[in-house]
Tab-separated table of C-alpha atoms in Angstrom:
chain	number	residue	atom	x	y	z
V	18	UNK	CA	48.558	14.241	32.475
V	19	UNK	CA	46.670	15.484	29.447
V	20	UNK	CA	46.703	13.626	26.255
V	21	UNK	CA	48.437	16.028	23.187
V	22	UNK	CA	44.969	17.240	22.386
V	23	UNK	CA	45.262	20.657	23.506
V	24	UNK	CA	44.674	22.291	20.206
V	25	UNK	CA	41.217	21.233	19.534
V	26	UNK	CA	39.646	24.227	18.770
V	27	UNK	CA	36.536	23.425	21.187
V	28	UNK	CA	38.436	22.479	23.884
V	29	UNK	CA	37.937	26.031	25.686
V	30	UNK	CA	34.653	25.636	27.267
V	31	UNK	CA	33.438	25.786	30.992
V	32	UNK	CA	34.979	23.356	32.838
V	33	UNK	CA	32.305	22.547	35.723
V	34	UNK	CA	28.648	22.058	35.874
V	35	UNK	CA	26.819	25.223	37.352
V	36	UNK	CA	23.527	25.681	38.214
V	37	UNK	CA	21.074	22.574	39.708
V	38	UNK	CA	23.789	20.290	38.004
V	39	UNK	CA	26.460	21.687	40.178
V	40	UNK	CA	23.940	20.444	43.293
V	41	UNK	CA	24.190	16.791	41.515
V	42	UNK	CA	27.415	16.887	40.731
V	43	UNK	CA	28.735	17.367	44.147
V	44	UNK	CA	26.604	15.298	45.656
V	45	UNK	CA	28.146	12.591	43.829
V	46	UNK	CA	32.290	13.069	44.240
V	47	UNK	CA	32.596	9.992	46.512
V	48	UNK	CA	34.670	7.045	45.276
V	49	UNK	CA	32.199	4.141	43.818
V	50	UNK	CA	32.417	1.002	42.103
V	51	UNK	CA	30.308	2.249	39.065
V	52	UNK	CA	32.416	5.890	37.718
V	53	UNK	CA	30.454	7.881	34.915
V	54	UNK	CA	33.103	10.193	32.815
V	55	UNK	CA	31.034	12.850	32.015
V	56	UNK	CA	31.187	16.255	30.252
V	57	UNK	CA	28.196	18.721	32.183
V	58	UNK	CA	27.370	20.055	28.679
V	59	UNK	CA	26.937	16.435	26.303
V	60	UNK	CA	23.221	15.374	25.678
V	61	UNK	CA	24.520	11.935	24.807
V	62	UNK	CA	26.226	12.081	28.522
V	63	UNK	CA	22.434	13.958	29.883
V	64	UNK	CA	20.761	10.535	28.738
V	65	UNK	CA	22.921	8.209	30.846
V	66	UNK	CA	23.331	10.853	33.927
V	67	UNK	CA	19.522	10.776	34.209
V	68	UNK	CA	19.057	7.448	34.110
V	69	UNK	CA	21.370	7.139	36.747
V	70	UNK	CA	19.213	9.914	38.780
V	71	UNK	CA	16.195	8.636	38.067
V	72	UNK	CA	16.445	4.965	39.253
V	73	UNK	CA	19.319	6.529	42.486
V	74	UNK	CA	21.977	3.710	40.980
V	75	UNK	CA	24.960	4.886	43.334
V	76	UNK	CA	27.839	6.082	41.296
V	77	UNK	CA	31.047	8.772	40.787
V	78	UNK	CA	30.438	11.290	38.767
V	79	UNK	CA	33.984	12.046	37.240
V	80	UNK	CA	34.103	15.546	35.118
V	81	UNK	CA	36.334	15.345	31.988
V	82	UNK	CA	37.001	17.555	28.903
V	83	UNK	CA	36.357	15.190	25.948
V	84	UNK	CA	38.653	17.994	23.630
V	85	UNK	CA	41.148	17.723	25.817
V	86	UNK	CA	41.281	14.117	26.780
V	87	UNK	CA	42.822	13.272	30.019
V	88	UNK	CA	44.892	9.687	29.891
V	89	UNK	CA	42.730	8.607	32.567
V	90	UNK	CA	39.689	8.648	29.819
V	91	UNK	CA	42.058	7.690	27.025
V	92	UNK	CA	43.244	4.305	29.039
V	93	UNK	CA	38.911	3.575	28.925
V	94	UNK	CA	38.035	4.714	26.128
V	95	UNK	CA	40.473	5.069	23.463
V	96	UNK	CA	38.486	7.519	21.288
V	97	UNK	CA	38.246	9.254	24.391
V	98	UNK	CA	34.557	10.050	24.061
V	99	UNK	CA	31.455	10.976	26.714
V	100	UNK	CA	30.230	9.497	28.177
V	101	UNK	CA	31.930	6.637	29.342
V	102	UNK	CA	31.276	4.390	31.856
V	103	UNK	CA	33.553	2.152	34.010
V	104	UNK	CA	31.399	-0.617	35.164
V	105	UNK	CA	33.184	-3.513	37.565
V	106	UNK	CA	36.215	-2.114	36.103
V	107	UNK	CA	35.383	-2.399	32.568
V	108	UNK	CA	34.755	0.251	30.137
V	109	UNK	CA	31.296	1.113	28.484
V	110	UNK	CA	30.450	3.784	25.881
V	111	UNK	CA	27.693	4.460	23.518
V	112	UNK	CA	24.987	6.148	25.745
V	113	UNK	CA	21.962	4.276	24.190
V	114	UNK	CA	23.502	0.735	25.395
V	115	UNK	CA	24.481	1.880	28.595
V	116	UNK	CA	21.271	3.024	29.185
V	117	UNK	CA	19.918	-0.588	28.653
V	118	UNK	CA	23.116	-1.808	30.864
V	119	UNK	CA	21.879	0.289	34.016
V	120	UNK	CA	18.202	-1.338	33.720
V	121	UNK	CA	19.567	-5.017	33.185
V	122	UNK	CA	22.414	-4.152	35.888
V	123	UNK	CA	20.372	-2.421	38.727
V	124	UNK	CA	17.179	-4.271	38.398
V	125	UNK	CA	15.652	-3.244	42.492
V	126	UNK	CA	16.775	0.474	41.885
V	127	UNK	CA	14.024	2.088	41.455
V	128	UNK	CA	11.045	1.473	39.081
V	129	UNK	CA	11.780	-0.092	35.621
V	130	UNK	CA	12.423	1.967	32.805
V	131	UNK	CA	11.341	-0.365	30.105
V	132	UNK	CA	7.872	-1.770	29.109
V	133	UNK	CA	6.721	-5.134	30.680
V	134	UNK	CA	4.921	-6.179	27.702
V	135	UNK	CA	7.528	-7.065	24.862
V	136	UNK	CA	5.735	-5.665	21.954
V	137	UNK	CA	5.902	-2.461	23.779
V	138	UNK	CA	9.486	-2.719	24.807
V	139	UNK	CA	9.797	-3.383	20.775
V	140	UNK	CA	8.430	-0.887	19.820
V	141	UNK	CA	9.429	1.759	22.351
V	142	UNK	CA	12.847	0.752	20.861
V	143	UNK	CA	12.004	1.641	17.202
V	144	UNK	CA	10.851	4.877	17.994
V	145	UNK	CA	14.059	5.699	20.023
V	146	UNK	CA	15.722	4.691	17.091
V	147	UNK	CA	13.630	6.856	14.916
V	148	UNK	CA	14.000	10.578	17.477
V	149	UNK	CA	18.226	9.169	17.315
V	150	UNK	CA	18.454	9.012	13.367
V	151	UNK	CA	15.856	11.465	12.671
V	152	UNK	CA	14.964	13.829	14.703
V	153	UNK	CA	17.998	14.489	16.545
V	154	UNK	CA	20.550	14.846	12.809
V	155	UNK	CA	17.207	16.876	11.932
V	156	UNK	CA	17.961	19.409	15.086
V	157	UNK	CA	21.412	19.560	14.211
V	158	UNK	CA	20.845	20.345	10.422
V	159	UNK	CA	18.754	23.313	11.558
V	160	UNK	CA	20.946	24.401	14.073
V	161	UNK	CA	24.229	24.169	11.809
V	162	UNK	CA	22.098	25.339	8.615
V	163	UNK	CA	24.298	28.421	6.833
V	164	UNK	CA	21.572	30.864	5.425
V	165	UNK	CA	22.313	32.213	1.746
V	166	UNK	CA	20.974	35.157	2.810
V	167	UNK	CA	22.036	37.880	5.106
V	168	UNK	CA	18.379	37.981	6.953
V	169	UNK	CA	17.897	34.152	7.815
V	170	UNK	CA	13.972	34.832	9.344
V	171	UNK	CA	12.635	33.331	5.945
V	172	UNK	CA	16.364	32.209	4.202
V	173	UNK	CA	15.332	29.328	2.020
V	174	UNK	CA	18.223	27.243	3.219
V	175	UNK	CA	16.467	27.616	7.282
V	176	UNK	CA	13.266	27.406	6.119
V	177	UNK	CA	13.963	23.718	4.382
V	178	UNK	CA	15.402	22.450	7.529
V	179	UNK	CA	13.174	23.656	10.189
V	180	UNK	CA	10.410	21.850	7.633
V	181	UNK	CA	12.678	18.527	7.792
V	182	UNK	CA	13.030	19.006	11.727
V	183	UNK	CA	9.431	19.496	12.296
V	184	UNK	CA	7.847	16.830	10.242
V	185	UNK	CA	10.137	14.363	11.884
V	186	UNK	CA	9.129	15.823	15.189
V	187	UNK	CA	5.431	15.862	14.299
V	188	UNK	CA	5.927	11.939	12.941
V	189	UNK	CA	7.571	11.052	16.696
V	190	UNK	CA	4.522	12.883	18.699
V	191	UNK	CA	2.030	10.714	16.424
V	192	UNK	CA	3.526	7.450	17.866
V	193	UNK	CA	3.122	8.939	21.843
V	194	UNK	CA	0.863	7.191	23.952
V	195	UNK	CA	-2.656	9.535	23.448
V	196	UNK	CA	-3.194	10.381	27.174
V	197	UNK	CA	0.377	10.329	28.221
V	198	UNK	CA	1.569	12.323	29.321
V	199	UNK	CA	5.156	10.699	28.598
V	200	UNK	CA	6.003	8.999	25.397
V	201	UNK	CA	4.693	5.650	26.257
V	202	UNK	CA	1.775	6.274	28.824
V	203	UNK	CA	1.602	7.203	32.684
V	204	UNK	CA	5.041	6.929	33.527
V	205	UNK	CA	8.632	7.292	32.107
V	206	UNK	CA	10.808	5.105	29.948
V	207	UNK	CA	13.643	5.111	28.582
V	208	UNK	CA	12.561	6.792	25.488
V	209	UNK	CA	11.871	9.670	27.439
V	210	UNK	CA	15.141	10.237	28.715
V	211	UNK	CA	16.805	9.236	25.939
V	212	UNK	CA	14.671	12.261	23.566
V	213	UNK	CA	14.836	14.803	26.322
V	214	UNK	CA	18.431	16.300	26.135
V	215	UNK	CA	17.292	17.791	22.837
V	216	UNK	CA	13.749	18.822	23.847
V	217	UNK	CA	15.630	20.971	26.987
V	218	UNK	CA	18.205	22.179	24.291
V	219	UNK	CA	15.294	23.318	21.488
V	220	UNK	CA	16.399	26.897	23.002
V	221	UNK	CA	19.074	27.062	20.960
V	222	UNK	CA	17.042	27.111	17.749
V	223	UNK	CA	15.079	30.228	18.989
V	224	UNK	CA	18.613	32.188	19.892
V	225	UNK	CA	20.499	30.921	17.083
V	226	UNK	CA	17.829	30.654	14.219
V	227	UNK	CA	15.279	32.240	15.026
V	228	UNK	CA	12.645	29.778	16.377
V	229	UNK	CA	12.271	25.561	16.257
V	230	UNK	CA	9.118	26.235	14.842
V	231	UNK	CA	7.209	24.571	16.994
V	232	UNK	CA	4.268	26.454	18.147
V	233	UNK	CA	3.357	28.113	21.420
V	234	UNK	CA	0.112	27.329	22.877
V	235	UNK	CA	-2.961	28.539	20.451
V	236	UNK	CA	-0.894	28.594	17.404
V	237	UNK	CA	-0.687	25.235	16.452
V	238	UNK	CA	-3.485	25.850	13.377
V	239	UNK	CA	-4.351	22.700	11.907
V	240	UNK	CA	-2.107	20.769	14.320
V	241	UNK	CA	-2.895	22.290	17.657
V	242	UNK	CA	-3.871	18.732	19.337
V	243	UNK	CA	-1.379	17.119	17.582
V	244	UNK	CA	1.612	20.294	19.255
V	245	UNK	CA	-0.519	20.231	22.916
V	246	UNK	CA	0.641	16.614	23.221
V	247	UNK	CA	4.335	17.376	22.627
V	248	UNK	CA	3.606	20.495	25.150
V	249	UNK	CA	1.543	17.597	27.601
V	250	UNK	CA	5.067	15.538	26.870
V	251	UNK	CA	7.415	18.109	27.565
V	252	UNK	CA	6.381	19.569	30.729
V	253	UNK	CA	5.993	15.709	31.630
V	254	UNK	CA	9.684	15.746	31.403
V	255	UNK	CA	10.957	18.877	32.434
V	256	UNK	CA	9.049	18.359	35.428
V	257	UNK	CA	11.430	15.465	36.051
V	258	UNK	CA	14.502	16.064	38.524
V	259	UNK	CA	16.522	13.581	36.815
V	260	UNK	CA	16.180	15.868	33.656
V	261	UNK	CA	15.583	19.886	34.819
V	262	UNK	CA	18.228	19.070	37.695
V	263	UNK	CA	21.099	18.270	34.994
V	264	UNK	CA	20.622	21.037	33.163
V	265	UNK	CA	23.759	23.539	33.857
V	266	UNK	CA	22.899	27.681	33.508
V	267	UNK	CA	22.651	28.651	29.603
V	268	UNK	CA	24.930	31.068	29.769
V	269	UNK	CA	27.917	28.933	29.412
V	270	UNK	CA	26.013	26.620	26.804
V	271	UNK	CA	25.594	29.422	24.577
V	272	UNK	CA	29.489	29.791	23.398
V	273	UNK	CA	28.883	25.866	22.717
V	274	UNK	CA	25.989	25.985	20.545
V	275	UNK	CA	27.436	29.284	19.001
V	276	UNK	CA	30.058	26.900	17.438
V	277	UNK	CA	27.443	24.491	16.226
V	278	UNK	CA	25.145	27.483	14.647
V	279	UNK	CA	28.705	28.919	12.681
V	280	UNK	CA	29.016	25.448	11.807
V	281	UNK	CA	33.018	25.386	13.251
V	282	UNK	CA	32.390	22.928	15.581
V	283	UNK	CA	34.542	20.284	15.555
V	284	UNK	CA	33.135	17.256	17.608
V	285	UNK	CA	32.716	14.178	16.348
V	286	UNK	CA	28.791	14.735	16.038
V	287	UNK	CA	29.296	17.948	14.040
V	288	UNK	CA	32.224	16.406	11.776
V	289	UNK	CA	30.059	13.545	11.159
V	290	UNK	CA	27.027	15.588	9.943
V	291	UNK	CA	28.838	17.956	7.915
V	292	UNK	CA	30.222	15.184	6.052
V	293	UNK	CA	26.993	14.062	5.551
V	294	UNK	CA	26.636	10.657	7.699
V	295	UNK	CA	24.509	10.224	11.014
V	296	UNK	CA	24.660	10.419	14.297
V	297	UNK	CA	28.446	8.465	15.183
């Protein structure tokens, strides 16, 4: 039974994963100890799901509509939020500290996630920290940015956004390991998966406003070595089935982010930044 949520005005979106996700998704239907409630389409939800992939932690993948919150999520997770994880019975939520719970929990699945050296792990956590209250409310400015204008290619309003977005973004590639190619040297951690749901998503910025503004290959100017290593960084990750293999056909992410570019949207994320506060 649905909780009386049924008039949230996002709550009509596709209700399955499609695509490579679909391929992960039903592979993972099986009843197990460790249940992720999951909406195919969240980036917070993409950062847990692929460490869960990455490391092969067993687990149920459970497929809920957060604006139209079944009891079953409700009875977790009383603000009835994605993800959410039921671990030895127990609830979990916030996607950055169940990342951390998976490593600690599952220590022989798969390689680590997190640096040996605790300096590193430090700081590998301040710069997840930075892409979580920078970079990503930076995205979401730009991508809920109204232009004043009726032709937003140079609207002042875009134009001081995509500046905010890309300076943070330039900031976070300064701080990457110089040879790479992922964030923090040869291999992945969890900074990586926790920045690359909105690296796969920086579409949206080209279809709904006209470009991210980050530079193709060649046109980088001034920057160019400083853009190749987000380019060296991204294909790093992409190339990663724990990431590409979540990603669900755009087609039916589109009438999402459409909401979020009309600034209408009304998830928590969206309501939070158009009041002016952070990430929730």
């Amino acid at each position: 039974m649905a909780a009386t949520t049924t008039s949230h005005p996002d709550r009509h979106l596709h209700p399955v994963a499609t695509g490579p996700a679909a391929g992960v998704v039903a592979a993972h239907q099986a009843e197990q100890p460790l249940k992720l409630y999951s909406g195919w389409f969240c980036p917070f939800v993409q950062r847990v799901w692929s460490v869960l992939e990455e490391k092969q932690i067993p687990y149920q993948y459970i497929e809920v509509n957060p604006y139209d919150k079944p009891e079953s999520l409700l009875k977790l997770n009383p603000r009835g939020l994605v993800p959410t994880l039921e671990y030895e019975g127990k609830p979990l939520f916030e996607s950055s500290v169940i990342m951390e719970l998976l490593e600690e929990a599952y220590p022989n699945h798969g390689r680590s996630l997190l640096p040996k050296d605790l300096y590193l792990r430090a700081r590998m956590r301040i710069w997840s920290d930075f892409f979580a209250t920078r970079v990503l409310p930076a995205y979401m400015r730009l991508l809920t940015c109204q232009p004043s204008q009726k032709d937003s290619h140079d609207d002042p309003a875009i134009l001081e956004k995509r500046d905010e977005f890309l300076s943070h973004v330039k900031t976070f590639i300064k701080e990457m390991d110089p040879r790479g190619p992922f964030f923090m040297g040869a291999e992945p951690t969890m900074i990586d998966f926790s920045a690359a749901p909105w690296a796969m998503r920086a579409w949206a910025l080209d279809y709904f406003k006209h470009g991210s503004g980050i530079p193709g290959k060649g046109q980088g100017g001034a920057d160019e070595q400083l853009w190749e290593r987000w380019r060296t960084w991204f294909a790093a990750i992409e190339s990663k089935k724990s990431v590409s293999g979540l990603m669900s056909d755009r087609e039916h992410y589109i009438p999402i982010y459409q909401r979020y570019a009309n600034n209408t949207a009304q998830s928590e994320l969206a309501k939070s930044l158009r009041a002016g506060r952070g990430v929730p």
